[in-house]
């Protein structure tokens, strides 16, 4: 009996997929999440549990070393594939599944030099490989609370209908069963669902290398003064760029004493020297600025979908996978052109459940506090500025904006970019709205607990693709 072949075929029947999104790859990421959910293939949150590494988005040379380190952390059997665009996702997943179940391919891969993909690696180094056989591997282990969220929904969250014991209001009949889980998520899972503090992974993600490295990739502590003048151990921890439920391409380097952030520094975004990268969420505004006729209703649809995408990340970080999946499904329906009448009943249930959740509000209350005045002084606009408060205020502002935008899907007047803000705020010359959100991050993260840091980032959710997108000229926005 061919036991090895049998085991490989079993693994390939329903592989766990680690999704690594590259800058400019939002459309590919969204398509990958949709397809994985439809196929009922679980999404892994870390390399240790995955079978297939799916790299989504156009090649980014700055992130090749990080992708390679992510790949090296994946145990065999594994497969590595690349989908530069949304149209490439299906073929890439088929290729990864076939490679995973091939004993000959796995042997070839095992014989390859350490760190090599074994021939045609299917990674961003080889754009042509997205539809062909791939000799790379991945293994992504859903650590922390993500591990329990992987079953049955094709993502790293439970199905909203199948999993009713989310982070809901205490009056909900399922709430008591989940209440303890929410606390655990805040204490350890919020840093990347239990995997954010490892230099070697950076969640599943830093992989950028650390100057404090030790054998095995573990960071080494130093000593430094804390805010009270005491000499305590300091640990340097990078978060990103491939951390689960994390802004694509963002890397934040933290200096920790205990679980408190003493310093935070945002690294220069990858590919920042390039221009013209697709900013998926800002496309209606970019097209309108170039003179293309764009309806207000089209912009409202894209903005509502963007807020639902951000909410899905926040809810996943907070440990509420059922509603994270509900947000993703609403997002996908809007992007597919569903009419407002078809979406509104489900949206009302979603906004009521999330907006009234006492546990979610308790978990996020007082974190990342920034007033409206301070936000506007920093150049922040959009929901983050209008919310004028903490993480709770920001996600509730998203909910209010989504309900308003879904009611505007049929509006026909032409979009005026100077009047209608994009999902992250108003565009200014050479200063996209996400640039101001990134500038705000270090100050908000300093002094926060490590668990709260993930929630703060998720509540702002800057889109780094805006930094290299075509600029919207102020003169063209009237």
CSV table of C-alpha atoms in Angstrom, one decimal:
chain,number,residue,atom,x,y,z
A,1,UNK,CA,0.0,0.0,0.0
A,2,UNK,CA,1.3,3.5,-0.9
A,3,UNK,CA,0.9,5.1,2.5
A,4,UNK,CA,2.7,8.2,1.5
A,5,UNK,CA,0.5,8.8,-1.6
A,6,UNK,CA,-2.6,8.1,0.4
A,7,UNK,CA,-1.6,10.7,3.0
A,8,UNK,CA,-0.8,13.3,0.4
A,9,UNK,CA,-4.1,12.8,-1.4
A,10,UNK,CA,-5.9,13.2,2.0
A,11,UNK,CA,-4.0,16.4,2.6
A,12,UNK,CA,-4.8,17.7,-0.9
A,13,UNK,CA,-8.5,16.9,-0.6
A,14,UNK,CA,-9.1,20.0,1.7
A,15,UNK,CA,-5.8,21.8,2.0
A,16,UNK,CA,-5.3,24.6,4.5
A,17,UNK,CA,-4.2,27.8,2.7
A,18,UNK,CA,-2.0,30.6,4.0
A,19,UNK,CA,-2.8,33.7,2.2
A,20,UNK,CA,0.0,36.3,1.8
A,21,UNK,CA,-1.3,39.4,0.1
A,22,UNK,CA,1.2,41.7,-1.6
A,23,UNK,CA,0.8,45.5,-2.2
A,24,UNK,CA,-1.6,46.1,-5.0
A,25,UNK,CA,-3.1,42.7,-4.5
A,26,UNK,CA,-6.4,43.6,-2.8
A,27,UNK,CA,-8.6,42.3,-5.7
A,28,UNK,CA,-6.6,39.0,-5.7
A,29,UNK,CA,-7.0,38.7,-1.9
A,30,UNK,CA,-10.7,39.3,-2.0
A,31,UNK,CA,-11.2,36.8,-4.7
A,32,UNK,CA,-9.0,34.2,-2.9
A,33,UNK,CA,-11.1,34.7,0.3
A,34,UNK,CA,-14.3,34.2,-1.6
A,35,UNK,CA,-13.1,31.2,-3.5
A,36,UNK,CA,-11.7,29.5,-0.4
A,37,UNK,CA,-15.0,30.1,1.4
A,38,UNK,CA,-17.0,28.6,-1.5
A,39,UNK,CA,-14.6,25.6,-1.6
A,40,UNK,CA,-14.7,25.1,2.1
A,41,UNK,CA,-10.9,25.2,2.3
A,42,UNK,CA,-9.7,26.5,5.7
A,43,UNK,CA,-7.5,29.5,5.8
A,44,UNK,CA,-4.4,29.2,8.0
A,45,UNK,CA,-3.2,32.1,10.2
A,46,UNK,CA,0.5,30.9,10.5
A,47,UNK,CA,2.9,28.8,8.5
A,48,UNK,CA,2.9,25.9,10.9
A,49,UNK,CA,-0.6,24.7,10.0
A,50,UNK,CA,-0.9,25.4,6.2
A,51,UNK,CA,-0.5,23.1,3.3
A,52,UNK,CA,-0.6,25.7,0.5
A,53,UNK,CA,1.0,29.2,0.4
A,54,UNK,CA,-1.0,31.4,-1.9
A,55,UNK,CA,0.8,34.7,-2.7
A,56,UNK,CA,-1.8,37.2,-3.9
A,57,UNK,CA,-0.9,40.3,-5.9
A,58,UNK,CA,1.8,41.6,-8.3
A,59,UNK,CA,5.4,40.9,-7.6
A,60,UNK,CA,7.0,43.2,-5.0
A,61,UNK,CA,10.8,42.8,-4.9
A,62,UNK,CA,11.0,44.5,-1.5
A,63,UNK,CA,9.0,41.7,0.1
A,64,UNK,CA,10.7,38.7,-1.6
A,65,UNK,CA,12.9,38.0,1.4
A,66,UNK,CA,9.9,38.1,3.7
A,67,UNK,CA,7.9,35.7,1.4
A,68,UNK,CA,10.9,33.4,1.2
A,69,UNK,CA,11.2,33.3,5.0
A,70,UNK,CA,7.5,32.6,5.3
A,71,UNK,CA,7.9,29.7,2.8
A,72,UNK,CA,10.9,28.3,4.8
A,73,UNK,CA,8.7,28.1,7.9
A,74,UNK,CA,6.2,25.8,6.2
A,75,UNK,CA,6.5,22.1,7.0
A,76,UNK,CA,6.1,19.4,4.3
A,77,UNK,CA,4.0,18.4,2.5
A,78,UNK,CA,3.5,21.8,1.1
A,79,UNK,CA,2.9,23.8,-2.2
A,80,UNK,CA,3.6,27.4,-3.1
A,81,UNK,CA,1.6,29.3,-5.8
A,82,UNK,CA,1.2,32.8,-6.9
A,83,UNK,CA,-1.9,34.7,-8.2
A,84,UNK,CA,-0.8,38.1,-9.5
A,85,UNK,CA,-4.5,39.1,-10.1
A,86,UNK,CA,-8.0,38.0,-9.3
A,87,UNK,CA,-8.4,36.1,-12.5
A,88,UNK,CA,-5.4,33.9,-11.6
A,89,UNK,CA,-6.7,32.7,-8.2
A,90,UNK,CA,-8.6,29.6,-9.4
A,91,UNK,CA,-5.8,28.3,-11.5
A,92,UNK,CA,-3.3,28.9,-8.7
A,93,UNK,CA,-5.3,27.0,-6.2
A,94,UNK,CA,-5.8,24.1,-8.6
A,95,UNK,CA,-2.1,24.0,-9.2
A,96,UNK,CA,-1.3,24.1,-5.5
A,97,UNK,CA,-3.8,21.3,-4.8
A,98,UNK,CA,-2.3,19.1,-7.6
A,99,UNK,CA,1.3,19.8,-6.4
A,100,UNK,CA,0.4,19.0,-2.8
A,101,UNK,CA,-1.0,15.6,-3.7
A,102,UNK,CA,1.9,14.6,-6.0
A,103,UNK,CA,4.5,12.3,-4.4
A,104,UNK,CA,7.0,13.0,-7.2
A,105,UNK,CA,6.6,16.7,-6.8
A,106,UNK,CA,7.1,16.6,-3.0
A,107,UNK,CA,10.2,14.5,-3.5
A,108,UNK,CA,11.6,17.0,-5.9
A,109,UNK,CA,10.8,19.8,-3.5
A,110,UNK,CA,12.5,18.0,-0.6
A,111,UNK,CA,15.7,17.5,-2.6
A,112,UNK,CA,15.9,21.2,-3.5
A,113,UNK,CA,18.4,23.4,-1.6
A,114,UNK,CA,17.1,24.8,1.7
A,115,UNK,CA,14.9,27.9,1.0
A,116,UNK,CA,14.5,27.0,-2.7
A,117,UNK,CA,11.1,26.1,-4.1
A,118,UNK,CA,12.4,23.3,-6.1
A,119,UNK,CA,12.4,24.5,-9.7
A,120,UNK,CA,9.5,26.6,-10.9
A,121,UNK,CA,8.6,28.0,-7.5
A,122,UNK,CA,5.3,29.6,-8.2
A,123,UNK,CA,6.2,32.6,-6.1
A,124,UNK,CA,6.4,36.3,-7.0
A,125,UNK,CA,9.8,35.6,-8.6
A,126,UNK,CA,8.0,33.7,-11.4
A,127,UNK,CA,4.9,35.5,-12.6
A,128,UNK,CA,4.2,32.9,-15.2
A,129,UNK,CA,3.8,30.1,-12.7
A,130,UNK,CA,0.4,31.0,-11.3
A,131,UNK,CA,-1.3,28.6,-13.6
A,132,UNK,CA,1.3,25.9,-13.8
A,133,UNK,CA,2.8,23.3,-11.5
A,134,UNK,CA,4.4,24.8,-8.5
A,135,UNK,CA,7.3,23.5,-6.6
A,136,UNK,CA,7.0,25.6,-3.5
A,137,UNK,CA,5.2,24.7,-0.3
A,138,UNK,CA,3.5,26.3,2.5
A,139,UNK,CA,2.2,25.3,5.7
A,140,UNK,CA,0.2,27.7,7.8
A,141,UNK,CA,-0.8,26.8,11.3
A,142,UNK,CA,-3.8,28.7,12.7
A,143,UNK,CA,-2.4,29.5,16.1
A,144,UNK,CA,-4.2,30.9,19.1
A,145,UNK,CA,-7.9,31.5,18.6
A,146,UNK,CA,-7.6,31.1,14.9
A,147,UNK,CA,-7.1,27.4,15.3
A,148,UNK,CA,-10.6,26.9,16.6
A,149,UNK,CA,-12.0,29.1,13.9
A,150,UNK,CA,-10.8,27.1,10.9
A,151,UNK,CA,-13.4,24.4,10.6
A,152,UNK,CA,-16.1,24.4,8.0
A,153,UNK,CA,-16.1,27.8,6.5
A,154,UNK,CA,-13.2,27.9,4.2
A,155,UNK,CA,-11.7,30.8,6.2
A,156,UNK,CA,-10.1,31.3,9.5
A,157,UNK,CA,-13.5,32.3,10.9
A,158,UNK,CA,-16.5,30.2,11.7
A,159,UNK,CA,-19.5,30.5,9.5
A,160,UNK,CA,-21.9,33.1,10.7
A,161,UNK,CA,-24.9,30.8,10.5
A,162,UNK,CA,-23.1,27.7,11.8
A,163,UNK,CA,-21.3,29.4,14.7
A,164,UNK,CA,-23.8,31.2,16.8
A,165,UNK,CA,-21.7,31.7,20.0
A,166,UNK,CA,-19.8,34.8,18.8
A,167,UNK,CA,-18.8,37.8,20.8
A,168,UNK,CA,-22.4,38.9,21.3
A,169,UNK,CA,-24.5,40.8,23.8
A,170,UNK,CA,-24.6,39.1,27.2
A,171,UNK,CA,-28.4,38.7,26.7
A,172,UNK,CA,-27.8,36.4,23.7
A,173,UNK,CA,-28.4,32.8,24.7
A,174,UNK,CA,-24.9,31.9,23.4
A,175,UNK,CA,-23.0,34.7,25.0
A,176,UNK,CA,-21.9,33.1,28.2
A,177,UNK,CA,-20.2,30.3,26.3
A,178,UNK,CA,-18.1,32.8,24.4
A,179,UNK,CA,-17.4,35.4,27.0
A,180,UNK,CA,-14.3,33.8,28.4
A,181,UNK,CA,-13.0,33.3,24.8
A,182,UNK,CA,-13.3,37.0,24.1
A,183,UNK,CA,-11.1,37.8,27.1
A,184,UNK,CA,-8.5,35.3,26.0
A,185,UNK,CA,-8.5,36.8,22.5
A,186,UNK,CA,-7.9,40.3,24.0
A,187,UNK,CA,-5.1,39.0,26.2
A,188,UNK,CA,-3.2,36.8,23.7
A,189,UNK,CA,-4.9,36.3,20.4
A,190,UNK,CA,-5.2,40.0,19.6
A,191,UNK,CA,-1.5,40.1,18.8
A,192,UNK,CA,-2.1,37.9,15.8
A,193,UNK,CA,-4.3,35.3,17.4
A,194,UNK,CA,-1.5,34.2,19.6
A,195,UNK,CA,1.4,34.5,17.1
A,196,UNK,CA,2.3,38.1,16.9
A,197,UNK,CA,5.3,38.3,19.2
A,198,UNK,CA,7.7,36.0,17.5
A,199,UNK,CA,10.5,37.6,15.6
A,200,UNK,CA,10.9,34.7,13.2
A,201,UNK,CA,7.2,34.8,12.2
A,202,UNK,CA,6.1,38.2,13.3
A,203,UNK,CA,2.6,36.7,13.6
A,204,UNK,CA,2.8,34.9,10.4
A,205,UNK,CA,4.3,37.8,9.3
A,206,UNK,CA,7.3,39.9,10.0
A,207,UNK,CA,9.8,37.7,8.3
A,208,UNK,CA,11.9,40.8,7.6
A,209,UNK,CA,14.7,39.8,9.8
A,210,UNK,CA,15.7,41.3,13.1
A,211,UNK,CA,18.9,42.7,14.3
A,212,UNK,CA,18.2,41.1,17.6
A,213,UNK,CA,18.1,37.6,16.1
A,214,UNK,CA,19.3,34.4,18.0
A,215,UNK,CA,19.5,30.8,16.9
A,216,UNK,CA,16.1,29.6,16.1
A,217,UNK,CA,14.9,33.1,15.2
A,218,UNK,CA,14.0,34.1,18.7
A,219,UNK,CA,14.6,37.7,19.7
A,220,UNK,CA,16.9,38.6,22.5
A,221,UNK,CA,15.9,41.0,25.3
A,222,UNK,CA,17.9,44.2,26.1
A,223,UNK,CA,17.6,46.4,29.1
A,224,UNK,CA,16.3,50.0,29.1
A,225,UNK,CA,14.5,52.5,31.2
A,226,UNK,CA,10.7,52.3,31.3
A,227,UNK,CA,8.5,55.4,31.7
A,228,UNK,CA,9.1,55.3,35.5
A,229,UNK,CA,12.9,55.3,35.1
A,230,UNK,CA,13.2,51.6,36.1
A,231,UNK,CA,15.7,49.4,34.2
A,232,UNK,CA,13.6,46.6,32.7
A,233,UNK,CA,14.1,44.1,29.9
A,234,UNK,CA,13.2,45.3,26.4
A,235,UNK,CA,12.1,43.1,23.6
A,236,UNK,CA,12.0,44.2,19.9
A,237,UNK,CA,9.0,42.7,18.1
A,238,UNK,CA,8.1,43.4,14.5
A,239,UNK,CA,4.4,43.0,13.5
A,240,UNK,CA,3.8,42.5,9.8
A,241,UNK,CA,3.9,42.5,6.8
A,242,UNK,CA,2.1,39.1,6.6
A,243,UNK,CA,0.3,39.0,9.9
A,244,UNK,CA,-3.3,37.7,9.8
A,245,UNK,CA,-6.0,40.3,9.6
A,246,UNK,CA,-3.4,43.0,9.1
A,247,UNK,CA,-3.1,45.9,6.6
A,248,UNK,CA,-1.2,44.6,3.5
A,249,UNK,CA,2.4,45.6,3.5
A,250,UNK,CA,2.4,47.3,6.9
A,251,UNK,CA,5.3,46.6,9.3
A,252,UNK,CA,5.4,48.1,12.8
A,253,UNK,CA,8.4,47.6,15.0
A,254,UNK,CA,7.6,47.6,18.7
A,255,UNK,CA,9.8,47.9,21.7
A,256,UNK,CA,8.1,46.0,24.5
A,257,UNK,CA,8.7,46.0,28.3
A,258,UNK,CA,6.5,43.3,29.6
A,259,UNK,CA,3.4,43.5,27.5
A,260,UNK,CA,3.5,47.3,27.2
A,261,UNK,CA,4.6,49.1,24.0
A,262,UNK,CA,7.4,51.6,24.9
A,263,UNK,CA,8.2,52.6,21.4
A,264,UNK,CA,6.5,52.1,18.0
A,265,UNK,CA,8.0,52.7,14.6
A,266,UNK,CA,6.3,52.2,11.2
A,267,UNK,CA,8.7,50.9,8.5
A,268,UNK,CA,8.9,52.5,5.1
A,269,UNK,CA,6.2,50.8,3.0
A,270,UNK,CA,7.4,48.3,0.5
A,271,UNK,CA,7.6,49.5,-3.1
A,272,UNK,CA,7.3,53.1,-1.9
A,273,UNK,CA,9.5,54.2,-4.8
A,274,UNK,CA,6.9,53.0,-7.4
A,275,UNK,CA,3.8,54.8,-8.6
A,276,UNK,CA,0.6,53.8,-10.3
A,277,UNK,CA,-0.1,50.7,-8.1
A,278,UNK,CA,-3.8,49.8,-8.0
A,279,UNK,CA,-5.6,51.2,-5.0
A,280,UNK,CA,-8.6,49.0,-5.2
A,281,UNK,CA,-10.8,50.7,-2.6
A,282,UNK,CA,-10.1,54.2,-4.0
A,283,UNK,CA,-10.6,53.3,-7.7
A,284,UNK,CA,-13.9,55.3,-8.2
A,285,UNK,CA,-12.3,58.4,-6.8
A,286,UNK,CA,-9.1,58.0,-8.9
A,287,UNK,CA,-11.2,57.4,-12.1
A,288,UNK,CA,-13.4,60.4,-11.4
A,289,UNK,CA,-10.3,62.6,-10.9
A,290,UNK,CA,-9.1,61.5,-14.4
A,291,UNK,CA,-12.4,62.7,-15.9
A,292,UNK,CA,-14.2,59.4,-16.2
A,293,UNK,CA,-17.9,59.6,-15.3
A,294,UNK,CA,-18.5,57.8,-12.0
A,295,UNK,CA,-21.9,57.6,-10.2
A,296,UNK,CA,-22.2,58.5,-6.6
A,297,UNK,CA,-23.9,55.2,-6.0
A,298,UNK,CA,-20.9,53.3,-7.4
A,299,UNK,CA,-18.6,55.1,-5.0
A,300,UNK,CA,-21.0,54.5,-2.1
A,301,UNK,CA,-21.0,50.8,-2.9
A,302,UNK,CA,-17.2,50.6,-2.9
A,303,UNK,CA,-16.9,52.6,0.3
A,304,UNK,CA,-19.4,50.4,2.1
A,305,UNK,CA,-17.6,47.3,1.0
A,306,UNK,CA,-14.3,48.7,2.2
A,307,UNK,CA,-15.7,49.4,5.6
A,308,UNK,CA,-17.1,45.9,5.8
A,309,UNK,CA,-13.7,44.5,4.9
A,310,UNK,CA,-12.1,46.6,7.7
A,311,UNK,CA,-14.8,45.5,10.1
A,312,UNK,CA,-14.2,41.8,9.2
A,313,UNK,CA,-10.5,42.2,10.3
A,314,UNK,CA,-11.4,44.0,13.5
A,315,UNK,CA,-14.0,41.4,14.5
A,316,UNK,CA,-11.6,38.6,13.7
A,317,UNK,CA,-8.8,40.2,15.8
A,318,UNK,CA,-11.4,40.7,18.6
A,319,UNK,CA,-12.3,37.0,18.5
A,320,UNK,CA,-15.7,37.2,16.9
A,321,UNK,CA,-15.3,35.0,13.8
A,322,UNK,CA,-19.0,34.4,13.1
A,323,UNK,CA,-19.7,38.1,12.5
A,324,UNK,CA,-16.4,38.5,10.7
A,325,UNK,CA,-17.7,36.0,8.2
A,326,UNK,CA,-21.0,37.8,8.0
A,327,UNK,CA,-19.1,41.1,7.2
A,328,UNK,CA,-17.1,39.3,4.5
A,329,UNK,CA,-20.2,37.9,2.8
A,330,UNK,CA,-21.9,41.3,2.9
A,331,UNK,CA,-18.8,42.8,1.4
A,332,UNK,CA,-18.6,40.3,-1.4
A,333,UNK,CA,-22.3,40.7,-2.2
A,334,UNK,CA,-21.9,44.5,-2.6
A,335,UNK,CA,-18.8,44.0,-4.8
A,336,UNK,CA,-20.8,41.6,-6.9
A,337,UNK,CA,-23.5,44.3,-7.5
A,338,UNK,CA,-26.2,43.1,-5.2
A,339,UNK,CA,-29.1,45.6,-5.0
A,340,UNK,CA,-29.6,47.5,-1.8
A,341,UNK,CA,-33.0,45.8,-1.1
A,342,UNK,CA,-31.3,42.4,-1.1
A,343,UNK,CA,-28.6,43.4,1.2
A,344,UNK,CA,-30.4,45.7,3.7
A,345,UNK,CA,-32.2,43.0,5.8
A,346,UNK,CA,-29.0,41.1,6.5
A,347,UNK,CA,-27.1,44.4,7.0
A,348,UNK,CA,-29.6,45.5,9.6
A,349,UNK,CA,-29.2,42.3,11.6
A,350,UNK,CA,-25.4,42.6,11.3
A,351,UNK,CA,-25.2,46.2,12.4
A,352,UNK,CA,-27.7,45.6,15.3
A,353,UNK,CA,-25.8,42.6,16.6
A,354,UNK,CA,-22.3,44.2,16.4
A,355,UNK,CA,-23.3,47.7,17.3
A,356,UNK,CA,-25.2,46.6,20.5
A,357,UNK,CA,-22.7,44.0,21.7
A,358,UNK,CA,-21.7,44.9,25.2
A,359,UNK,CA,-18.8,42.5,25.2
A,360,UNK,CA,-17.2,44.0,22.1
A,361,UNK,CA,-17.7,47.5,23.4
A,362,UNK,CA,-16.1,46.4,26.7
A,363,UNK,CA,-13.2,44.8,24.9
A,364,UNK,CA,-12.4,47.9,22.8
A,365,UNK,CA,-13.5,50.8,25.2
A,366,UNK,CA,-10.7,53.3,26.0
A,367,UNK,CA,-8.2,51.8,23.5
A,368,UNK,CA,-6.6,54.1,20.9
A,369,UNK,CA,-8.3,57.3,22.1
A,370,UNK,CA,-8.0,60.2,19.7
A,371,UNK,CA,-10.2,63.3,19.7
A,372,UNK,CA,-11.7,64.8,16.5
A,373,UNK,CA,-9.5,67.9,17.0
A,374,UNK,CA,-6.3,65.9,17.4
A,375,UNK,CA,-7.2,63.7,14.4
A,376,UNK,CA,-7.8,66.7,12.1
A,377,UNK,CA,-4.6,68.4,13.3
A,378,UNK,CA,-2.8,65.2,12.2
A,379,UNK,CA,-4.4,65.4,8.8
A,380,UNK,CA,-6.8,62.5,9.5
A,381,UNK,CA,-10.2,62.7,7.8
A,382,UNK,CA,-13.0,60.3,7.1
A,383,UNK,CA,-14.5,57.9,9.7
A,384,UNK,CA,-11.5,58.0,12.0
A,385,UNK,CA,-11.8,61.7,12.4
A,386,UNK,CA,-15.6,61.9,12.6
A,387,UNK,CA,-15.7,59.2,15.2
A,388,UNK,CA,-13.7,61.3,17.6
A,389,UNK,CA,-12.9,58.7,20.3
A,390,UNK,CA,-11.6,55.1,20.8
A,391,UNK,CA,-11.8,51.8,18.9
A,392,UNK,CA,-15.4,51.4,19.9
A,393,UNK,CA,-16.4,54.8,18.5
A,394,UNK,CA,-14.5,54.0,15.2
A,395,UNK,CA,-16.2,50.7,14.5
A,396,UNK,CA,-19.6,52.2,15.4
A,397,UNK,CA,-18.9,55.0,12.9
A,398,UNK,CA,-18.1,52.4,10.2
A,399,UNK,CA,-21.5,50.7,10.9
A,400,UNK,CA,-23.3,54.0,10.6
A,401,UNK,CA,-21.5,54.9,7.4
A,402,UNK,CA,-22.2,51.4,5.9
A,403,UNK,CA,-26.0,51.8,6.5
A,404,UNK,CA,-26.0,55.3,5.0
A,405,UNK,CA,-24.0,54.1,1.9
A,406,UNK,CA,-26.2,51.1,1.3
A,407,UNK,CA,-29.1,53.5,1.0
A,408,UNK,CA,-27.3,55.5,-1.7
A,409,UNK,CA,-26.5,52.7,-4.1
A,410,UNK,CA,-28.9,53.9,-6.8
A,411,UNK,CA,-27.9,57.6,-6.7
A,412,UNK,CA,-27.0,58.7,-10.2
A,413,UNK,CA,-25.3,62.1,-9.9
A,414,UNK,CA,-21.6,62.2,-10.9
A,415,UNK,CA,-19.0,61.7,-8.2
A,416,UNK,CA,-17.2,64.8,-7.1
A,417,UNK,CA,-14.0,63.6,-5.3
A,418,UNK,CA,-13.5,66.8,-3.5
A,419,UNK,CA,-16.9,66.4,-1.9
A,420,UNK,CA,-17.4,62.6,-1.4
A,421,UNK,CA,-14.7,61.2,0.8
A,422,UNK,CA,-13.2,57.8,0.1
A,423,UNK,CA,-13.2,54.9,2.5
A,424,UNK,CA,-10.2,56.3,4.5
A,425,UNK,CA,-11.0,60.0,4.1
A,426,UNK,CA,-10.4,62.9,1.8
A,427,UNK,CA,-7.6,63.0,-0.8
A,428,UNK,CA,-5.2,65.9,-0.7
A,429,UNK,CA,-2.3,66.7,-3.0
A,430,UNK,CA,0.5,64.2,-2.5
A,431,UNK,CA,-1.1,63.1,0.8
A,432,UNK,CA,-3.6,60.3,0.5
A,433,UNK,CA,-5.8,59.7,3.6
A,434,UNK,CA,-4.0,56.5,4.7
A,435,UNK,CA,-0.7,58.5,5.0
A,436,UNK,CA,-2.3,60.5,7.9
A,437,UNK,CA,-3.6,57.3,9.5
A,438,UNK,CA,-0.1,55.8,9.4
A,439,UNK,CA,1.4,58.9,11.0
A,440,UNK,CA,-1.1,58.6,13.8
A,441,UNK,CA,-0.2,55.0,14.6
A,442,UNK,CA,3.1,55.4,16.6
A,443,UNK,CA,1.6,57.8,19.1
A,444,UNK,CA,-1.5,55.6,19.6
A,445,UNK,CA,0.5,52.4,20.0
A,446,UNK,CA,3.0,53.8,22.5
A,447,UNK,CA,1.9,53.0,26.0
A,448,UNK,CA,-0.7,50.4,24.9
A,449,UNK,CA,-0.6,46.8,25.8
A,450,UNK,CA,0.4,44.4,23.1
A,451,UNK,CA,-3.0,42.9,22.8
A,452,UNK,CA,-4.6,46.4,22.4
A,453,UNK,CA,-2.1,47.3,19.7
A,454,UNK,CA,-3.7,44.9,17.2
A,455,UNK,CA,-7.1,46.4,17.9
A,456,UNK,CA,-5.8,49.9,17.4
A,457,UNK,CA,-4.3,49.0,14.0
A,458,UNK,CA,-7.4,47.2,12.9
A,459,UNK,CA,-9.6,50.2,13.9
A,460,UNK,CA,-7.7,52.5,11.6
A,461,UNK,CA,-6.9,49.9,8.9
A,462,UNK,CA,-4.7,52.1,6.6
A,463,UNK,CA,-4.5,51.1,3.0
A,464,UNK,CA,-0.9,51.3,1.9
A,465,UNK,CA,-1.8,51.0,-1.7
A,466,UNK,CA,-3.0,54.6,-1.6
A,467,UNK,CA,0.6,55.7,-1.0
A,468,UNK,CA,1.7,54.6,-4.4
A,469,UNK,CA,-1.5,55.1,-6.4
A,470,UNK,CA,-2.0,57.8,-9.0
A,471,UNK,CA,-2.5,61.1,-7.2
A,472,UNK,CA,-5.8,62.9,-7.2
A,473,UNK,CA,-5.1,66.5,-8.1
A,474,UNK,CA,-7.1,69.0,-6.0
A,475,UNK,CA,-7.8,71.1,-9.0
A,476,UNK,CA,-9.5,68.1,-10.7
A,477,UNK,CA,-11.7,67.3,-7.8
A,478,UNK,CA,-14.2,70.1,-7.9
